[in-house]
XYZ file of C-alpha atoms in Angstrom:
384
model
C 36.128 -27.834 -1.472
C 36.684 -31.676 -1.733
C 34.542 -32.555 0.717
C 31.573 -30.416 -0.941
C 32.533 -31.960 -4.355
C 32.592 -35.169 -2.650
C 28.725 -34.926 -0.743
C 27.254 -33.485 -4.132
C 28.963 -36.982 -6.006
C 27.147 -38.733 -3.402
C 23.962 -37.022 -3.707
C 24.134 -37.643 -7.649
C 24.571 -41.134 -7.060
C 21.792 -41.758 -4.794
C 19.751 -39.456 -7.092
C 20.758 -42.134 -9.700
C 19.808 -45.277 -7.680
C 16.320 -43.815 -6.211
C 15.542 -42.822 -10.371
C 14.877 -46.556 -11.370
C 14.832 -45.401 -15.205
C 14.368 -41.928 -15.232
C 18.341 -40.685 -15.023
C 19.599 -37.563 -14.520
C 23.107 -39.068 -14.803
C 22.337 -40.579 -17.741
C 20.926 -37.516 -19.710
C 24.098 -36.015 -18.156
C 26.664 -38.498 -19.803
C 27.773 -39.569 -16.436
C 26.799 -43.175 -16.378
C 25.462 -45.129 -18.826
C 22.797 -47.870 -19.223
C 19.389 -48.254 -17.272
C 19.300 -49.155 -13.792
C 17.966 -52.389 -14.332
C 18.343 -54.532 -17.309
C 15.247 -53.805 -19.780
C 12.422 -56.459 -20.385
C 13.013 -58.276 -23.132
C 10.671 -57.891 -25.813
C 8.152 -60.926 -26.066
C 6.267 -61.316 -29.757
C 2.948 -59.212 -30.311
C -0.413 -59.644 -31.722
C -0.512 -56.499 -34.270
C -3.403 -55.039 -34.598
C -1.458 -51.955 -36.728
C 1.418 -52.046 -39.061
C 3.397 -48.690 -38.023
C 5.798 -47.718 -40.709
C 8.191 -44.752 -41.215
C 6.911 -42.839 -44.530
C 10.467 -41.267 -44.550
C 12.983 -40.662 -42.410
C 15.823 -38.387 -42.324
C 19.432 -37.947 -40.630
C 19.654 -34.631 -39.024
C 22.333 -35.135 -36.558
C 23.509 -36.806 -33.580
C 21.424 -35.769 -29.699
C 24.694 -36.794 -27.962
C 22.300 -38.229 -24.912
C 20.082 -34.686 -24.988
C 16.552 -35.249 -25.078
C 16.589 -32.765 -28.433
C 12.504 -32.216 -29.807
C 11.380 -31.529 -33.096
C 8.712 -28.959 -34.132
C 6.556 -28.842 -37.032
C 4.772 -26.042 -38.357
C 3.580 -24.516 -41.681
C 4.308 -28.178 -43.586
C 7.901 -28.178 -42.467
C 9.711 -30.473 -39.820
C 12.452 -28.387 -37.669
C 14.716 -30.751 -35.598
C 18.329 -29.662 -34.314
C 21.571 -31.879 -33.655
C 24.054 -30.840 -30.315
C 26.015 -29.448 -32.166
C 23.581 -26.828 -33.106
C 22.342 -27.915 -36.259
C 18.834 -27.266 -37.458
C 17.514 -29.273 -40.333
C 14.266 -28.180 -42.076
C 12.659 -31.239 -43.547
C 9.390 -30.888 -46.273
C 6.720 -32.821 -43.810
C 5.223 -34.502 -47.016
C 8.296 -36.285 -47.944
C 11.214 -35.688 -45.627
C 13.336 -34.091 -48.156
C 15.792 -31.161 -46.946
C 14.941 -28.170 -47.366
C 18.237 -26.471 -45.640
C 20.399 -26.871 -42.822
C 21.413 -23.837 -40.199
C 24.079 -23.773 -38.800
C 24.280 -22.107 -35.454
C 27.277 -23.093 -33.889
C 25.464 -23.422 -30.548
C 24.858 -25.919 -28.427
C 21.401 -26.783 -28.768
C 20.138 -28.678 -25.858
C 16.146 -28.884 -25.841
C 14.632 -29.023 -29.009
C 13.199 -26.483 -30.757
C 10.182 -24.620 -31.109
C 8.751 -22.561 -34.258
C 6.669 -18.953 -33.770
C 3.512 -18.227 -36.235
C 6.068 -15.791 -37.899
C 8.933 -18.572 -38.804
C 11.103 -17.458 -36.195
C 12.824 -20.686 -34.563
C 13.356 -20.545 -31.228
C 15.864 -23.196 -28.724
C 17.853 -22.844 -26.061
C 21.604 -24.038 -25.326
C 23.531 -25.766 -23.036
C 25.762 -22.097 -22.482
C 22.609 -20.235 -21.568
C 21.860 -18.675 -24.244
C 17.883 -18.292 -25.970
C 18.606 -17.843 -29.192
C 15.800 -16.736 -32.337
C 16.785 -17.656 -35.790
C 15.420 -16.433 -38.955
C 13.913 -18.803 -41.580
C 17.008 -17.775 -43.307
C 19.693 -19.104 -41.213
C 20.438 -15.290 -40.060
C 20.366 -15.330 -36.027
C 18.284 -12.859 -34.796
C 18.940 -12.570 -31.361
C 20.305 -14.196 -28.731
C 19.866 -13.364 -25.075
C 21.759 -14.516 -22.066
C 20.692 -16.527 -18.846
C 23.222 -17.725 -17.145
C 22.104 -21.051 -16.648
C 21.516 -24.281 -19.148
C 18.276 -23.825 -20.811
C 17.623 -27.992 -21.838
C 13.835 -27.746 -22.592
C 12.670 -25.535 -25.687
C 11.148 -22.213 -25.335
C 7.589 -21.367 -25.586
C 6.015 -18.316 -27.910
C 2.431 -16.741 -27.597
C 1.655 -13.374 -28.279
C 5.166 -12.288 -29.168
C 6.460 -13.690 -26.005
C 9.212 -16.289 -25.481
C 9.304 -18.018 -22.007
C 12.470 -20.021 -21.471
C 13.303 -22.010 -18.553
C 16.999 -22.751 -16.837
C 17.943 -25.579 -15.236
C 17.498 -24.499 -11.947
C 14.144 -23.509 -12.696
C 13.910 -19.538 -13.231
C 11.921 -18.544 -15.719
C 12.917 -15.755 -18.969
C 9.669 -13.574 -21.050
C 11.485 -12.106 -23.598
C 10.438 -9.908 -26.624
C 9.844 -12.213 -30.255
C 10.705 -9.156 -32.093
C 14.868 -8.540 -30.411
C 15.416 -10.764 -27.383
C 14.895 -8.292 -25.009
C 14.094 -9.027 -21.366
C 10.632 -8.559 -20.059
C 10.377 -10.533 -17.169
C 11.973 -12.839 -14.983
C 10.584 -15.151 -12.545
C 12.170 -17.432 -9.625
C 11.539 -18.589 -6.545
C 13.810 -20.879 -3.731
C 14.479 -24.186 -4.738
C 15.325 -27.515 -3.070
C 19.272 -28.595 -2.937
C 18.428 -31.686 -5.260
C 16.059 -31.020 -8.002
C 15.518 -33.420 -11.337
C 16.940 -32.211 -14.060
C 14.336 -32.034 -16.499
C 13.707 -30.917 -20.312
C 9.793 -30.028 -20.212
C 9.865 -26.669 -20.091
C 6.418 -25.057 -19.978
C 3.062 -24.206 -21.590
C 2.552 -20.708 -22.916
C -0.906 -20.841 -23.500
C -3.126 -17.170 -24.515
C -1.784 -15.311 -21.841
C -0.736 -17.683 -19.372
C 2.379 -19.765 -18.371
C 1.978 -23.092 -17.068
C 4.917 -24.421 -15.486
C 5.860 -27.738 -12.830
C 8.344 -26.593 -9.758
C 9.807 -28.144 -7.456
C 8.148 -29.228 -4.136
C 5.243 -30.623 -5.771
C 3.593 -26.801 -7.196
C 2.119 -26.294 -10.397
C 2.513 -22.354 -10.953
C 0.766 -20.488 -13.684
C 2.116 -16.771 -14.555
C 0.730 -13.416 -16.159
C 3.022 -13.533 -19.697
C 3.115 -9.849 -19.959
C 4.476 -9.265 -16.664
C 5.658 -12.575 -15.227
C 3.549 -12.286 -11.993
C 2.692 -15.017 -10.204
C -1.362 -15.754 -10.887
C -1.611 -18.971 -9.144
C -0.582 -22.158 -7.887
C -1.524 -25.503 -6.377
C 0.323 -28.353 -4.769
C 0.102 -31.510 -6.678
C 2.128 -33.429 -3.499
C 3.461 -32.396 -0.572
C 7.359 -33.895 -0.369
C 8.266 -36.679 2.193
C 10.826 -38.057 3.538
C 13.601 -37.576 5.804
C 16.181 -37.127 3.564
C 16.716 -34.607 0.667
C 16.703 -37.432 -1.738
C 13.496 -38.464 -0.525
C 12.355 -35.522 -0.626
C 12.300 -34.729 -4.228
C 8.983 -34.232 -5.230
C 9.223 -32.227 -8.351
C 6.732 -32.272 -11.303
C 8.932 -32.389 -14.126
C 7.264 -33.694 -16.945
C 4.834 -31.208 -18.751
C 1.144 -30.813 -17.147
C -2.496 -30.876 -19.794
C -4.916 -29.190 -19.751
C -8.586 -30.734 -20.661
C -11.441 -28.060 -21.055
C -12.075 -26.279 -17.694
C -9.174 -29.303 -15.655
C -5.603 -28.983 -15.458
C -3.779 -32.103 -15.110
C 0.108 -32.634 -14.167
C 2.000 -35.352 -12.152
C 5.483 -35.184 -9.536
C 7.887 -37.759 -8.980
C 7.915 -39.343 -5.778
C 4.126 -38.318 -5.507
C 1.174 -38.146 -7.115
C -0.828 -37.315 -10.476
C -3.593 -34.699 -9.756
C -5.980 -33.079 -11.802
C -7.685 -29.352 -10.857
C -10.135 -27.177 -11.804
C -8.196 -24.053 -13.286
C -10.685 -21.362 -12.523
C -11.144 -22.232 -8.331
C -7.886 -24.268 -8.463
C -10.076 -27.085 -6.341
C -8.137 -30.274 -6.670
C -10.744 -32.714 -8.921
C -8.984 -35.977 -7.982
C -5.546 -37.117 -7.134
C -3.842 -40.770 -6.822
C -0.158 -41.953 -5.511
C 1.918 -42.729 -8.845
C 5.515 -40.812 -9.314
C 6.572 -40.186 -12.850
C 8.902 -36.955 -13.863
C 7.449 -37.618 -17.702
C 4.733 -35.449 -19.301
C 1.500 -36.632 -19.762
C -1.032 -37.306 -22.497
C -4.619 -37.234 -23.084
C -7.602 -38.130 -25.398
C -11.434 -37.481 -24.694
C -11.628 -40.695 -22.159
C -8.259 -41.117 -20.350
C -5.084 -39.665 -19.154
C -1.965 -41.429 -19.845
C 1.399 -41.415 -18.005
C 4.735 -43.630 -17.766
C 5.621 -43.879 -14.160
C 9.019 -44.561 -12.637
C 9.744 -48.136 -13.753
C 8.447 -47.943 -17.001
C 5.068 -49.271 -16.783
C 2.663 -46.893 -19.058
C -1.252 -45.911 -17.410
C -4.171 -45.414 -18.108
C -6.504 -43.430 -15.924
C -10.228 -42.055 -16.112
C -9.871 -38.573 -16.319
C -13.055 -37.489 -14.770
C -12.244 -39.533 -11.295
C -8.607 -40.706 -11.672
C -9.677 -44.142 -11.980
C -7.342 -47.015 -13.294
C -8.301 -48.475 -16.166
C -4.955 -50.562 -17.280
C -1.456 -50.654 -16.400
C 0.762 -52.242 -18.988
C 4.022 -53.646 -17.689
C 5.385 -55.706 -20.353
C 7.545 -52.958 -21.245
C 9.242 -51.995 -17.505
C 12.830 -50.396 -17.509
C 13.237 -49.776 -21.024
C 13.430 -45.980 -20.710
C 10.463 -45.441 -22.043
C 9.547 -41.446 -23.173
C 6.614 -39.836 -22.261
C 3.387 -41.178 -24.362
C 1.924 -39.460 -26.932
C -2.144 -39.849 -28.572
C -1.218 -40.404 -32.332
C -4.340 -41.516 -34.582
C -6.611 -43.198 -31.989
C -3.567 -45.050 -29.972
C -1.346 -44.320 -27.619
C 2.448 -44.261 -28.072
C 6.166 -44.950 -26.294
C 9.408 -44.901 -27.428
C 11.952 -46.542 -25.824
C 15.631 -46.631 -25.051
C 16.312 -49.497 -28.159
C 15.154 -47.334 -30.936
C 11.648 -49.189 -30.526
C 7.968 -47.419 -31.215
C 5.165 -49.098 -29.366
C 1.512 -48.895 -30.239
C -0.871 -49.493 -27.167
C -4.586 -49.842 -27.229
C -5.970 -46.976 -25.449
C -8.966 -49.525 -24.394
C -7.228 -52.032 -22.712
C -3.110 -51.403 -22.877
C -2.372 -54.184 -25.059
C 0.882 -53.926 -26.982
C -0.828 -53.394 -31.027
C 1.960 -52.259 -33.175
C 5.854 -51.759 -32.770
C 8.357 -50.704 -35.130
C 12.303 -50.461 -35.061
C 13.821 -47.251 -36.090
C 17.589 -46.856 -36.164
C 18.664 -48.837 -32.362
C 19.318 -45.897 -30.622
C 17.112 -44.419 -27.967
C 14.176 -43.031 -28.921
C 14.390 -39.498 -27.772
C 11.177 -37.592 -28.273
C 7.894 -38.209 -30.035
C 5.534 -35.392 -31.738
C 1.988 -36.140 -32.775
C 0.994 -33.979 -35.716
C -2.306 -33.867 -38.216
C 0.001 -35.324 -40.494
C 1.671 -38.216 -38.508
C 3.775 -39.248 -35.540
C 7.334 -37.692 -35.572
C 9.955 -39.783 -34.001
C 13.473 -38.114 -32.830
C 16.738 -40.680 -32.141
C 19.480 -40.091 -30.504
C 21.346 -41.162 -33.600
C 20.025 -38.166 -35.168
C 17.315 -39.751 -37.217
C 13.367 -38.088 -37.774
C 10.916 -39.986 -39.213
C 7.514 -39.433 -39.498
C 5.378 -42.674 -38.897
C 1.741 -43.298 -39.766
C -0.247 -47.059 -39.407
């Protein structure tokens, strides 16, 4: 038993090294700090003034990567200790506080009917009325760190080691389960998946992008975005972690360790692929797809051929999230409590504000404004 607890210590650590500034063990509390010191902020040119309009305390992440949802003119975000705070989106005022006495790990998401949705770090999916009166809450048996999906009266939840839950809106029960062997090492990652009409878009391991039926939970299809390499599990890992897009008839999604691939859903005939690992989701507008890779420097490609058309690196090893389209710019958070504002034409740093010094966690783009999540447990909702 010591020796086995010993290799998988081993195998966390070299996870850790190979991970540059995407960390499992640092999501995990293990370690702490980047793997390389951050670049130091050098002075701007601002082209934009972001500011927060308000900004709220809703509780502590304590290092999860916890997501806020908006819906109906109301802000949702949750603290680890299984608070959820409903803010007014106009002004940031509370309008309650749940407490669910659950571990909330992922974030949360909100169904057309109210119903708020998150998983937990006991495996538990759990639905809560507007009320504060838990609905249901169905077991997994695995940590459920990304938040659910809802379409059609369907929640899809995904565990830690990757299987994928369809369970009924209306009482929790279980409709479907899906799962499929995985790799020794996999990334630990809080994406989850798209639930999209009647479809399920989800990243695996190995480099596949999967798509299932929601009723049922049957496989429909799947491509490879990148074949692993490698000798060595570690090198090996070739997961796509982050959250694909989709763009008209295209689907679009990236692995780490490989590439970033876009595909034509209906024939599944790859469009155009290029070498750059990132485990972050990506972003898109009606020119370009954008993606953080490994070390922190943010892309831009031509979505129609894959083509670069910037890299900014002035911002490497800072922990950056994944990048979010807000208002005509592109957005980062990073592990300093800073919001950058990049030109979407060239990549040039336009705008930055400081929130509370504590790692930005998760950005949401909304009609509204940009909603910013700390791990200090602040929201605020930015506009420029």
């Amino acid at each position: 038993m010591r020796i086995a607890l010993r290799a998988a210590a081993i195998a966390l650590l070299a996870l850790a090294a190979a991970c540059e500034s995407y960390n499992p063990l640092r999501w995990m509390g293990v370690i702490h700090g980047p793997a390389h010191p951050p670049t130091p902020l050098a002075p701007i040119e601002a082209k934009v003034t972001p500011s927060a309009v308000w900004r709220a305390s809703v509780g502590k992440g304590m290092g999860l990567h916890l997501r806020p949802a908006i819906a109906g003119g109301k802000v949702y975000a949750a603290a680890a200790d299984g608070t959820i705070t409903i803010l007014a989106e106009d002004d940031g005022h509370v309008l309650s506080k749940i407490e669910t006495k659950k571990p909330i790990a992922g974030g949360l998401e909100v169904a057309e009917d109210g119903t708020i949705l998150a998983g937990t770090l006991k495996g538990e999916v759990i639905a809560v009325e507007p009320s504060g009166k838990v609905r249901w809450a169905s077991h997994v048996a695995g940590e459920v760190i990304a938040p659910p999906a809802v379409s059609r009266n369907i929640v899809v939840a995904r565990t830690a080691d990757g299987r994928l839950f369809g369970f009924s809106l209306t009482d929790g029960k279980r409709l479907w389960v899906y799962q499929r062997p995985t790799p020794s090492l996999l990334l630990r990652s809080p994406a989850g998946v798209l639930a999209i009409g009647g479809d399920v878009v989800a990243g695996y391991p190995n480099g596949k992008l999967i798509a299932l039926d929601l009723d049922d939970g049957k496989l429909v299809w799947e491509v490879t975005v990148t074949q692993p390499r490698g000798a060595t599990e570690l090198e090996r890992i070739a997961d796509v972690a982050g959250l694909p897009v989709i763009d008209g008839a295209n689907i679009c999604a990236a692995a780490y360790q490989g590439k970033v691939a876009c595909f034509e859903i209906s024939t599944r005939t790859a469009v155009w692929s290029r070498e750059i690992s990132t485990a972050r989701s990506l972003a898109i507008d009606a020119k370009n797809l954008y993606l953080v890779d490994d070390t922190g420097a943010v892309h831009a490609l031509d979505k129609k051929a894959g083509a670069s058309v910037w890299k900014q690196e002035k911002l490497l090893y800072r922990d950056l999230t994944a990048p979010v389209v807000f208002d005509g710019k592109v957005v980062v958070g990073d592990l300093q409590g800073f919001v950058h504002v990049l030109s979407p034409d060239d990549g040039a740093l336009v705008g930055r504000l400081a929130t509370d010094g504590t790692a930005v966690v998760s950005l949401v783009s909304g009609l509204s404004g940009l909603y910013v999540q700390t791990a200090g447990g602040a929201v605020l909702r930015v506009r420029y």
